[in-house]
mmCIF file of C-alpha atoms in Angstrom:
data_model
loop_
_atom_site.group_PDB
_atom_site.id
_atom_site.type_symbol
_atom_site.label_atom_id
_atom_site.label_comp_id
_atom_site.label_asym_id
_atom_site.label_seq_id
_atom_site.Cartn_x
_atom_site.Cartn_y
_atom_site.Cartn_z
ATOM 1 C CA MET W 1 123.627 62.728 102.530
ATOM 2 C CA ALA W 2 124.725 65.676 104.732
ATOM 3 C CA VAL W 3 125.881 68.775 102.911
ATOM 4 C CA ALA W 4 128.317 70.996 104.711
ATOM 5 C CA ASN W 5 128.028 74.664 104.608
ATOM 6 C CA ASN W 6 131.569 75.981 103.611
ATOM 7 C CA PHE W 7 130.512 79.701 103.104
ATOM 8 C CA LYS W 8 132.534 81.353 105.616
ATOM 9 C CA PRO W 9 130.890 84.224 107.463
ATOM 10 C CA VAL W 10 132.796 87.596 107.334
ATOM 11 C CA THR W 11 131.934 90.126 109.822
ATOM 12 C CA ASP W 12 133.878 93.069 108.404
ATOM 13 C CA GLY W 13 134.036 92.766 104.641
ATOM 14 C CA VAL W 14 135.747 96.173 104.391
ATOM 15 C CA ASN W 15 138.850 95.778 106.714
ATOM 16 C CA TYR W 16 139.164 92.051 107.147
ATOM 17 C CA GLN W 17 142.628 90.656 106.129
ATOM 18 C CA PRO W 18 144.057 87.251 106.768
ATOM 19 C CA GLN W 19 146.921 87.134 109.152
ATOM 20 C CA THR W 20 148.772 84.092 107.787
ATOM 21 C CA VAL W 21 148.766 82.028 104.491
ATOM 22 C CA GLU W 22 147.244 79.207 106.361
ATOM 23 C CA GLU W 23 144.374 81.312 107.522
ATOM 24 C CA PHE W 24 143.851 82.657 104.028
ATOM 25 C CA ASN W 25 144.105 79.110 102.597
ATOM 26 C CA SER W 26 141.500 77.833 105.087
ATOM 27 C CA MET W 27 138.838 80.286 104.121
ATOM 28 C CA ILE W 28 138.311 78.559 100.678
ATOM 29 C CA GLY W 29 139.472 75.588 98.757
ATOM 30 C CA LYS W 30 140.086 75.334 95.024
ATOM 31 C CA VAL W 31 137.365 76.857 93.137
ATOM 32 C CA GLY W 32 136.147 74.369 90.367
ATOM 33 C CA LYS W 33 132.798 75.848 89.287
ATOM 34 C CA GLN W 34 131.380 79.214 89.493
ATOM 35 C CA MET W 35 127.722 80.350 89.804
ATOM 36 C CA ILE W 36 127.351 83.975 88.992
ATOM 37 C CA ARG W 37 123.771 85.395 89.041
ATOM 38 C CA GLU W 38 122.589 88.882 88.371
ATOM 39 C CA VAL W 39 120.495 90.879 90.946
ATOM 40 C CA THR W 40 117.209 91.788 89.523
ATOM 41 C CA ALA W 41 114.581 94.198 90.257
ATOM 42 C CA MET W 42 110.900 94.935 89.464
ATOM 43 C CA ASN W 43 108.532 97.884 89.310
ATOM 44 C CA PRO W 44 104.798 96.892 89.685
ATOM 45 C CA LEU W 45 104.017 100.499 89.518
ATOM 46 C CA ASN W 46 105.180 100.656 85.865
ATOM 47 C CA VAL W 47 101.323 100.951 84.758
ATOM 48 C CA PHE W 48 101.782 104.814 85.523
ATOM 49 C CA ASN W 49 104.431 105.267 83.206
ATOM 50 C CA LYS W 50 103.621 107.792 80.582
ATOM 51 C CA GLY W 51 106.622 107.224 78.144
ATOM 52 C CA TYR W 52 109.163 109.963 76.930
ATOM 53 C CA MET W 53 109.098 113.778 76.548
ATOM 54 C CA GLN W 54 110.843 114.383 73.416
ATOM 55 C CA LYS W 55 111.187 118.117 73.603
ATOM 56 C CA GLY W 56 110.575 120.882 75.783
ATOM 57 C CA ASP W 57 110.582 121.019 79.854
ATOM 58 C CA THR W 58 106.994 121.447 80.969
ATOM 59 C CA LEU W 59 104.201 118.950 80.858
ATOM 60 C CA GLU W 60 100.725 120.291 80.490
ATOM 61 C CA VAL W 61 97.721 118.414 81.222
ATOM 62 C CA VAL W 62 94.401 119.419 80.138
ATOM 63 C CA VAL W 63 91.035 118.322 80.917
ATOM 64 C CA THR W 64 87.573 119.494 79.441
ATOM 65 C CA LYS W 65 84.805 120.482 81.986
ATOM 66 C CA LEU W 66 81.013 119.465 81.886
ATOM 67 C CA VAL W 67 78.734 122.304 80.842
ATOM 68 C CA GLU W 68 76.075 123.156 83.350
ATOM 69 C CA ALA W 69 72.757 123.676 81.977
ATOM 70 C CA SER W 70 70.918 127.271 82.208
ATOM 71 C CA ALA W 71 67.363 128.416 82.144
ATOM 72 C CA TYR W 72 65.511 128.549 78.766
ATOM 73 C CA ASP W 73 65.226 132.455 77.349
ATOM 74 C CA ARG W 74 62.665 132.609 74.838
ATOM 75 C CA THR W 75 63.691 135.935 73.555
ATOM 76 C CA GLY W 76 67.146 134.714 72.767
ATOM 77 C CA ALA W 77 68.387 138.189 73.957
ATOM 78 C CA ASN W 78 71.802 136.916 74.857
ATOM 79 C CA ALA W 79 72.278 134.342 72.099
ATOM 80 C CA LEU W 80 75.066 136.234 70.535
ATOM 81 C CA ALA W 81 76.963 136.968 73.651
ATOM 82 C CA ARG W 82 80.244 135.074 74.633
ATOM 83 C CA ASN W 83 79.932 132.231 77.243
ATOM 84 C CA THR W 84 82.611 133.102 79.488
ATOM 85 C CA VAL W 85 82.391 129.922 81.625
ATOM 86 C CA GLU W 86 85.699 128.103 82.009
ATOM 87 C CA LYS W 87 85.556 125.216 79.609
ATOM 88 C CA LEU W 88 89.126 123.673 80.103
ATOM 89 C CA LEU W 89 91.319 122.971 83.164
ATOM 90 C CA ALA W 90 95.082 122.820 83.017
ATOM 91 C CA ARG W 91 97.762 121.986 85.399
ATOM 92 C CA TYR W 92 101.656 122.249 84.631
ATOM 93 C CA SER W 93 104.755 120.659 85.865
ATOM 94 C CA ASN W 94 108.439 120.674 85.245
ATOM 95 C CA ALA W 95 109.807 119.127 88.435
ATOM 96 C CA TRP W 96 112.441 116.923 86.675
ATOM 97 C CA LEU W 97 114.984 114.821 88.824
ATOM 98 C CA ARG W 98 118.421 113.984 87.128
ATOM 99 C CA ARG W 99 120.424 111.152 88.350
ATOM 100 C CA VAL W 100 123.361 109.027 87.299
ATOM 101 C CA PHE W 101 124.114 105.374 87.839
ATOM 102 C CA GLU W 102 127.806 104.270 87.687
ATOM 103 C CA THR W 103 129.895 101.156 87.519
ATOM 104 C CA THR W 104 133.518 100.136 86.207
ATOM 105 C CA VAL W 105 134.357 97.065 84.167
ATOM 106 C CA ASP W 106 137.882 96.116 84.749
ATOM 107 C CA ILE W 107 138.537 92.910 82.387
ATOM 108 C CA PRO W 108 141.976 92.238 83.773
ATOM 109 C CA GLU W 109 140.579 92.143 87.559
ATOM 110 C CA ILE W 110 137.377 89.864 86.232
ATOM 111 C CA ARG W 111 139.847 87.590 84.412
ATOM 112 C CA GLN W 112 141.833 86.935 87.790
ATOM 113 C CA VAL W 113 138.783 85.436 89.467
ATOM 114 C CA LEU W 114 137.326 83.491 86.591
ATOM 115 C CA VAL W 115 137.829 79.668 86.430
ATOM 116 C CA SER W 116 138.467 77.919 83.101
ATOM 117 C CA GLY W 117 135.519 78.002 80.745
ATOM 118 C CA SER W 118 134.177 81.426 82.087
ATOM 119 C CA ASP W 119 133.703 84.072 79.648
ATOM 120 C CA SER W 120 134.752 87.585 80.909
ATOM 121 C CA SER W 121 132.551 89.409 78.392
ATOM 122 C CA ASP W 122 129.596 87.730 79.743
ATOM 123 C CA ILE W 123 130.529 88.751 83.310
ATOM 124 C CA ALA W 124 130.998 92.318 82.027
ATOM 125 C CA THR W 125 127.627 92.185 80.337
ATOM 126 C CA LYS W 126 126.153 91.122 83.791
ATOM 127 C CA ILE W 127 127.804 94.035 85.639
ATOM 128 C CA VAL W 128 126.638 96.747 83.165
ATOM 129 C CA SER W 129 122.972 95.147 83.169
ATOM 130 C CA GLU W 130 122.735 95.878 86.931
ATOM 131 C CA LEU W 131 122.627 99.693 86.148
ATOM 132 C CA ALA W 132 119.226 99.161 84.346
ATOM 133 C CA GLU W 133 117.941 97.017 87.252
ATOM 134 C CA SER W 134 119.166 99.555 89.683
ATOM 135 C CA ARG W 135 117.183 102.126 87.707
ATOM 136 C CA THR W 136 113.980 100.088 87.742
ATOM 137 C CA ASP W 137 114.303 99.507 91.613
ATOM 138 C CA ASP W 138 114.878 103.295 92.190
ATOM 139 C CA LYS W 139 111.628 104.280 90.023
ATOM 140 C CA TYR W 140 109.541 101.897 92.076
ATOM 141 C CA GLN W 141 110.985 103.228 95.312
ATOM 142 C CA ARG W 142 110.233 106.592 94.329
ATOM 143 C CA LEU W 143 106.763 105.958 93.038
ATOM 144 C CA LYS W 144 106.027 104.271 96.221
ATOM 145 C CA ALA W 145 107.045 107.329 98.220
ATOM 146 C CA LEU W 146 105.029 109.456 95.681
ATOM 147 C CA LEU W 147 101.871 107.474 96.552
ATOM 148 C CA LYS W 148 102.561 108.289 100.549
ATOM 149 C CA TRP W 149 103.398 111.830 99.751
ATOM 150 C CA GLY W 150 99.998 112.422 97.879
ATOM 151 C CA ALA W 151 98.307 111.289 101.172
ATOM 152 C CA THR W 152 100.403 113.732 103.188
ATOM 153 C CA ASN W 153 99.021 117.316 104.143
ATOM 154 C CA GLY W 154 100.763 119.933 102.180
ATOM 155 C CA SER W 155 101.059 117.633 98.976
ATOM 156 C CA LEU W 156 98.486 119.670 97.134
ATOM 157 C CA ASP W 157 98.852 122.853 98.722
ATOM 158 C CA GLU W 158 99.741 124.234 102.348
ATOM 159 C CA THR W 159 97.119 122.075 104.113
ATOM 160 C CA HIS W 160 95.470 119.795 101.700
ATOM 161 C CA THR W 161 96.343 116.306 100.362
ATOM 162 C CA ALA W 162 96.852 115.568 96.525
ATOM 163 C CA PHE W 163 94.604 112.280 97.271
ATOM 164 C CA VAL W 164 91.265 112.318 98.606
ATOM 165 C CA ASN W 165 90.797 110.579 102.018
ATOM 166 C CA ALA W 166 88.017 107.956 101.236
ATOM 167 C CA GLY W 167 87.370 107.355 105.066
ATOM 168 C CA ASP W 168 89.708 104.968 107.265
ATOM 169 C CA VAL W 169 88.596 101.688 108.143
ATOM 170 C CA LYS W 170 88.742 101.057 112.024
ATOM 171 C CA GLN W 171 90.215 97.995 113.354
ATOM 172 C CA LEU W 172 87.930 95.583 115.397
ATOM 173 C CA THR W 173 87.687 96.207 119.108
ATOM 174 C CA ASN W 174 90.077 93.237 119.487
ATOM 175 C CA GLY W 175 92.611 94.929 117.488
ATOM 176 C CA THR W 176 92.140 92.572 114.213
ATOM 177 C CA LEU W 177 91.454 94.089 110.965
ATOM 178 C CA ASP W 178 87.935 94.266 109.668
ATOM 179 C CA TYR W 179 88.215 92.532 106.304
ATOM 180 C CA LYS W 180 84.622 93.069 105.442
ATOM 181 C CA ALA W 181 84.701 96.747 105.987
ATOM 182 C CA ILE W 182 88.030 97.076 103.839
ATOM 183 C CA LEU W 183 86.238 95.307 101.146
ATOM 184 C CA LYS W 184 83.153 97.424 101.359
ATOM 185 C CA LYS W 185 85.256 100.415 101.443
ATOM 186 C CA ILE W 186 87.042 99.422 98.180
ATOM 187 C CA LYS W 187 83.736 98.576 96.407
ATOM 188 C CA ASP W 188 81.992 101.930 97.480
ATOM 189 C CA THR W 189 85.150 103.937 96.235
ATOM 190 C CA VAL W 190 85.490 102.119 93.019
ATOM 191 C CA SER W 191 81.648 102.638 92.249
ATOM 192 C CA GLY W 192 81.725 106.094 93.424
ATOM 193 C CA MET W 193 84.595 106.936 90.791
ATOM 194 C CA LYS W 194 82.499 105.575 87.803
ATOM 195 C CA TYR W 195 79.769 108.217 88.535
ATOM 196 C CA VAL W 196 79.863 112.019 87.722
ATOM 197 C CA ASN W 197 80.621 113.617 90.825
ATOM 198 C CA THR W 198 83.284 116.236 92.656
ATOM 199 C CA THR W 199 83.919 113.624 95.512
ATOM 200 C CA PHE W 200 87.068 111.887 94.488
ATOM 201 C CA ASN W 201 89.598 114.418 93.209
ATOM 202 C CA ALA W 202 91.305 116.955 95.162
ATOM 203 C CA VAL W 203 90.344 119.939 93.296
ATOM 204 C CA GLY W 204 86.617 119.412 93.109
ATOM 205 C CA LEU W 205 86.274 118.872 89.453
ATOM 206 C CA LYS W 206 82.952 117.402 88.372
ATOM 207 C CA ARG W 207 83.727 114.298 86.290
ATOM 208 C CA ARG W 208 83.631 110.577 86.310
ATOM 209 C CA THR W 209 86.465 107.935 85.708
ATOM 210 C CA TYR W 210 86.502 105.157 83.169
ATOM 211 C CA ALA W 211 86.573 101.739 84.874
ATOM 212 C CA ASP W 212 89.498 100.547 82.816
ATOM 213 C CA ASP W 213 91.418 103.469 84.255
ATOM 214 C CA ILE W 214 90.937 102.319 88.122
ATOM 215 C CA PHE W 215 93.586 100.746 89.751
ATOM 216 C CA ILE W 216 94.077 99.645 93.393
ATOM 217 C CA VAL W 217 97.611 99.693 94.940
ATOM 218 C CA MET W 218 97.943 97.866 98.281
ATOM 219 C CA PRO W 219 100.483 95.938 100.402
ATOM 220 C CA TYR W 220 100.640 92.330 99.396
ATOM 221 C CA THR W 221 99.913 91.330 102.866
ATOM 222 C CA ILE W 222 96.394 92.771 102.907
ATOM 223 C CA LYS W 223 95.646 91.587 99.293
ATOM 224 C CA ASN W 224 96.551 88.049 100.375
ATOM 225 C CA ALA W 225 94.247 88.253 103.282
ATOM 226 C CA ILE W 226 91.225 89.389 101.229
ATOM 227 C CA ASP W 227 88.960 86.929 99.611
ATOM 228 C CA VAL W 228 89.915 86.984 95.976
ATOM 229 C CA ASP W 229 86.411 86.258 94.483
ATOM 230 C CA GLU W 230 84.746 88.884 96.363
ATOM 231 C CA LEU W 231 87.754 91.427 95.364
ATOM 232 C CA ALA W 232 87.149 90.333 91.687
ATOM 233 C CA GLY W 233 83.464 91.068 91.985
ATOM 234 C CA VAL W 234 84.450 94.840 92.727
ATOM 235 C CA PHE W 235 85.425 95.365 88.950
ATOM 236 C CA ASN W 236 83.024 92.257 87.830
ATOM 237 C CA LEU W 237 86.186 90.459 86.509
ATOM 238 C CA SER W 238 87.525 87.013 86.773
ATOM 239 C CA LYS W 239 90.558 86.008 88.827
ATOM 240 C CA THR W 240 92.863 86.170 85.891
ATOM 241 C CA GLU W 241 91.593 89.799 84.688
ATOM 242 C CA LEU W 242 91.536 91.304 88.354
ATOM 243 C CA ALA W 243 95.596 90.498 88.359
ATOM 244 C CA GLY W 244 96.095 93.496 85.969
ATOM 245 C CA ARG W 245 93.958 95.594 88.093
ATOM 246 C CA ILE W 246 95.150 95.122 91.591
ATOM 247 C CA ILE W 247 98.819 96.237 92.173
ATOM 248 C CA GLU W 248 100.612 94.670 95.026
ATOM 249 C CA ILE W 249 103.705 96.575 96.468
ATOM 250 C CA ASP W 250 105.872 95.676 99.692
ATOM 251 C CA SER W 251 104.936 98.766 101.618
ATOM 252 C CA ALA W 252 104.758 98.561 105.456
ATOM 253 C CA ASP W 253 102.133 101.231 105.623
ATOM 254 C CA THR W 254 98.568 100.311 106.096
ATOM 255 C CA TYR W 255 97.324 102.389 102.998
ATOM 256 C CA ILE W 256 95.291 101.303 100.080
ATOM 257 C CA TYR W 257 95.128 103.630 97.166
ATOM 258 C CA ILE W 258 92.418 103.704 94.568
ATOM 259 C CA VAL W 259 93.348 105.812 91.421
ATOM 260 C CA ASP W 260 92.649 106.911 88.086
ATOM 261 C CA ARG W 261 95.872 105.799 86.031
ATOM 262 C CA ASN W 262 96.181 109.328 84.690
ATOM 263 C CA ALA W 263 96.568 110.736 88.199
ATOM 264 C CA ILE W 264 100.139 109.346 88.691
ATOM 265 C CA ILE W 265 102.501 110.580 86.275
ATOM 266 C CA ASP W 266 105.978 108.877 85.660
ATOM 267 C CA ILE W 267 107.512 110.531 82.428
ATOM 268 C CA THR W 268 111.134 110.355 81.237
ATOM 269 C CA ARG W 269 113.329 113.067 79.436
ATOM 270 C CA ILE W 270 116.694 111.407 79.532
ATOM 271 C CA ASP W 271 117.595 107.801 79.321
ATOM 272 C CA GLU W 272 121.179 107.409 77.965
ATOM 273 C CA MET W 273 124.078 104.924 78.523
ATOM 274 C CA MET W 274 127.557 106.361 78.091
ATOM 275 C CA SER W 275 130.848 104.623 78.517
ATOM 276 C CA GLN W 276 134.469 105.880 78.634
ATOM 277 C CA LYS W 277 137.397 103.745 78.266
ATOM 278 C CA ASN W 278 140.619 104.270 80.263
ATOM 279 C CA ALA W 279 143.381 102.822 78.008
ATOM 280 C CA LYS W 280 146.345 103.261 80.361
ATOM 281 C CA GLY W 281 144.357 101.661 83.332
ATOM 282 C CA LEU W 282 142.558 99.189 81.068
ATOM 283 C CA PHE W 283 138.994 99.723 82.288
ATOM 284 C CA VAL W 284 135.706 101.026 81.136
ATOM 285 C CA ASN W 285 133.383 103.386 83.149
ATOM 286 C CA TYR W 286 129.848 103.195 82.317
ATOM 287 C CA PHE W 287 127.343 106.078 83.106
ATOM 288 C CA TYR W 288 123.744 105.637 82.827
ATOM 289 C CA HIS W 289 122.097 108.944 82.707
ATOM 290 C CA VAL W 290 118.247 109.352 83.520
ATOM 291 C CA GLU W 291 115.840 112.200 84.137
ATOM 292 C CA ASP W 292 112.494 111.622 85.168
ATOM 293 C CA MET W 293 109.344 113.644 86.515
ATOM 294 C CA MET W 294 107.023 111.845 88.925
ATOM 295 C CA THR W 295 104.137 113.837 89.848
ATOM 296 C CA ILE W 296 100.358 113.705 90.969
ATOM 297 C CA CYS W 297 97.926 115.562 88.748
ATOM 298 C CA PRO W 298 94.849 116.280 90.926
ATOM 299 C CA LEU W 299 92.509 116.726 87.843
ATOM 300 C CA PHE W 300 91.973 113.015 88.084
ATOM 301 C CA ASP W 301 90.036 111.027 90.767
ATOM 302 C CA ALA W 302 92.663 109.552 93.399
ATOM 303 C CA CYS W 303 91.575 108.285 96.851
ATOM 304 C CA TYR W 304 93.292 106.508 99.744
ATOM 305 C CA PHE W 305 92.313 105.103 102.883
ATOM 306 C CA ASN W 306 93.993 103.590 106.222
ATOM 307 C CA TYR W 307 92.601 100.067 106.620
ATOM 308 C CA ALA W 308 94.109 99.619 110.117
ATOM 309 C CA ALA W 309 93.025 102.999 112.031
ATOM 310 C CA ALA W 310 92.981 102.512 115.666
ATOM 311 C CA ALA W 311 89.274 101.454 116.953
ATOM 312 C CA ALA W 312 87.410 103.842 118.921
#
């Protein structure tokens, strides 16, 4: 049975007005059933969320440093002297960003367009719930931008990046991607981060990263093209376990990020929903106030590489 498509395209939804009653009536027939769906969002990068800061305005991140051995002194002449070697390394950040998501619920207007059996309160709830979905998408988009910024000169200081370049992977001479080289780069970087060295963090701190803290962020287009069994072997995990360690994003960039989860900081200070009723206008305004800090801490290992660099 053929099904007609009666959804009329409108080329100018802002200024379009029917010129006659007949033209208006021809746009739609009598509405007998409504299908109302919310728009949903997702944040695959939520693994970097560090919760809430209840008090204060500055985040302090402190890591301990490994101690270097010194030559044995049989006389013990300096046994009581103070050891002046730095034992702790700290970084501070207070770069907060405040935003407000707003919407208005007008019950009389909602009722005008509802068909029999529909609940205006249910529609109002859906409208307000879009504020939370909008915030979810906003955080995801800003975290994606943060990752790209971390691979940009000047993100750490005037000339250096906050992420370490693990070495770009060149395309093959015919312009196609070298999937074996991409997989090897991932394996080498993950393995290297598990050992004590100064290679994988931007400040040259001698450290190692716990295997459980290492995450790989990559576009879904490249993840879908890599052999899943081989990728699971990077962490010595099953395919099911691997799903929690590989984060797919919808980036058009050709960058893969391999990071300690502690290097990416997403923390919230304000998360409040407020409402204001206008009795005369018979509508309610909703204001969703949020304040977050998204930053990169260079004390932890964080790397990236371009998997589609031009072939020489």
